[in-house]
Coordinates of C-alpha atoms in Angstrom, one line a residue:
M1 CA 20.7 10.4 55.9
L2 CA 17.4 10.9 57.8
V3 CA 14.7 8.2 57.8
A4 CA 11.2 8.0 59.3
S5 CA 11.1 6.6 62.8
E6 CA 8.7 5.7 65.6
L7 CA 11.5 6.4 68.1
G8 CA 10.8 9.4 70.2
Q9 CA 7.1 9.5 69.3
G10 CA 4.6 10.4 72.0
T11 CA 6.6 13.0 73.8
R12 CA 4.6 15.8 72.3
P13 CA 0.9 16.0 71.7
S14 CA 1.6 17.0 68.1
D15 CA 3.6 13.9 67.3
V16 CA 2.6 12.0 64.2
M17 CA 4.0 8.9 62.4
D18 CA 2.1 8.0 59.2
A19 CA 5.3 7.4 57.1
I20 CA 6.9 4.0 56.6
E21 CA 9.4 3.1 59.3
G22 CA 12.9 3.5 57.8
E23 CA 12.0 5.3 54.6
L24 CA 14.1 8.3 53.5
V25 CA 12.5 11.6 54.5
Y26 CA 12.8 15.2 53.4
M27 CA 11.3 18.5 54.5
V28 CA 8.7 20.4 52.5
D29 CA 8.6 24.2 52.4
V30 CA 6.6 25.5 55.3
C31 CA 3.3 27.2 54.6
P32 CA 2.7 30.7 56.1
D33 CA 0.2 29.3 58.6
S34 CA 2.5 26.7 59.9
R35 CA 5.4 29.2 60.0
R36 CA 3.4 31.4 62.4
F37 CA 1.8 28.5 64.4
P38 CA 3.9 25.4 63.8
Y39 CA 2.0 23.3 66.4
S40 CA -1.4 24.2 65.1
A41 CA -4.0 21.5 64.5
W42 CA -4.7 22.6 60.9
C43 CA -1.3 22.2 59.3
D44 CA 1.7 20.2 60.5
C45 CA 4.1 21.0 57.6
G46 CA 6.3 23.1 59.9
I47 CA 7.0 20.2 62.3
T48 CA 7.1 17.1 60.1
F49 CA 9.3 15.3 57.6
C50 CA 7.8 13.8 54.5
G51 CA 8.4 10.2 53.4
I52 CA 10.1 9.9 50.1
V53 CA 8.1 6.8 49.2
S54 CA 4.8 7.1 51.0
G55 CA 4.4 10.9 50.9
A56 CA 3.2 10.5 54.5
V57 CA 4.6 12.5 57.4
T58 CA 6.5 11.9 60.7
S59 CA 7.4 14.3 63.4
T60 CA 10.6 12.4 64.2
A61 CA 13.5 11.2 62.0
L62 CA 16.4 9.0 62.7
V63 CA 19.9 9.7 61.6
R64 CA 21.2 6.6 59.7
D65 CA 24.4 5.9 57.9
L66 CA 23.0 4.0 54.9
E67 CA 25.8 2.0 53.4
G68 CA 25.6 1.8 49.7
L69 CA 23.5 4.9 49.2
T70 CA 25.5 7.6 47.6
Y71 CA 24.8 11.3 47.6
E72 CA 24.0 11.0 43.8
G73 CA 21.6 8.2 44.6
Y74 CA 19.9 10.3 47.3
V75 CA 19.4 13.2 44.8
A76 CA 18.0 10.7 42.3
C77 CA 15.5 9.4 44.9
L78 CA 14.3 13.0 45.6
E79 CA 14.0 13.8 41.9
T80 CA 11.9 10.7 41.3
T81 CA 9.7 11.6 44.2
H82 CA 9.1 15.1 42.7
E83 CA 8.5 13.6 39.3
D84 CA 5.7 11.5 40.8
A85 CA 4.3 14.7 42.5
V86 CA 4.4 16.6 39.2
R87 CA 2.4 13.8 37.5
G88 CA -0.1 14.2 40.3
G89 CA -0.5 17.9 39.6
C90 CA 2.2 19.6 41.7
S91 CA 3.7 22.6 40.0
C92 CA 6.1 23.8 42.7
G93 CA 9.8 24.3 42.2
F94 CA 11.9 21.5 43.6
D95 CA 15.7 21.6 44.0
A96 CA 16.6 18.0 44.8
D97 CA 20.3 18.7 45.0
G98 CA 19.7 21.6 47.4
I99 CA 17.4 19.5 49.5
A100 CA 19.8 16.6 49.6
S101 CA 22.7 18.9 50.5
A102 CA 20.8 20.6 53.3
L103 CA 19.6 17.3 54.8
C104 CA 23.1 15.8 54.6
A105 CA 24.5 18.9 56.3
I106 CA 21.9 18.4 59.1
A107 CA 22.7 14.7 59.6
A108 CA 26.5 14.7 59.1
P109 CA 27.5 16.0 62.5
L110 CA 25.1 13.7 64.3
R111 CA 25.8 10.1 65.4
D112 CA 24.0 7.2 63.7
G113 CA 20.9 6.5 65.8
T114 CA 20.2 10.1 66.9
V115 CA 16.5 11.1 66.7
V116 CA 15.7 14.6 65.5
E117 CA 12.6 16.7 65.3
R118 CA 11.7 19.8 63.2
C119 CA 10.3 23.2 64.1
V120 CA 9.9 25.2 60.9
D121 CA 13.5 25.9 59.7
R122 CA 15.3 24.2 62.6
V123 CA 16.1 20.6 63.2
R124 CA 17.1 19.7 66.7
V125 CA 18.0 16.6 68.6
R126 CA 15.1 14.9 70.4
L127 CA 17.0 11.7 71.6
R128 CA 20.8 11.3 71.5
A129 CA 22.2 8.0 70.1
V130 CA 23.4 5.6 72.8

């Protein structure tokens, strides 16, 4: 799984960590502006992960093997997050199973403790696990 992390923060001027340390994160769809200019000052959705509890963002995420959290539990967490957003006025489509599948595919080949960053549709290693 990917969780919000302070690790690796500060290596880029665009770094941000407003999420809760250790909370599960996911990636929102990238807006057209951020797709063209991911490191722009006006929108950071192309370079951040969104906290599943706080809704706040972080530019780094940590790969964690969370014992006891099943894939089905992860999907349920994502669905609950979206249900809260819908009650808040969000009307976008949300495929919790697809999002969970994509994030698990990103994290699976990486070692626990690896720090990753995002740039639009790519997630890359920022710090390797020791």
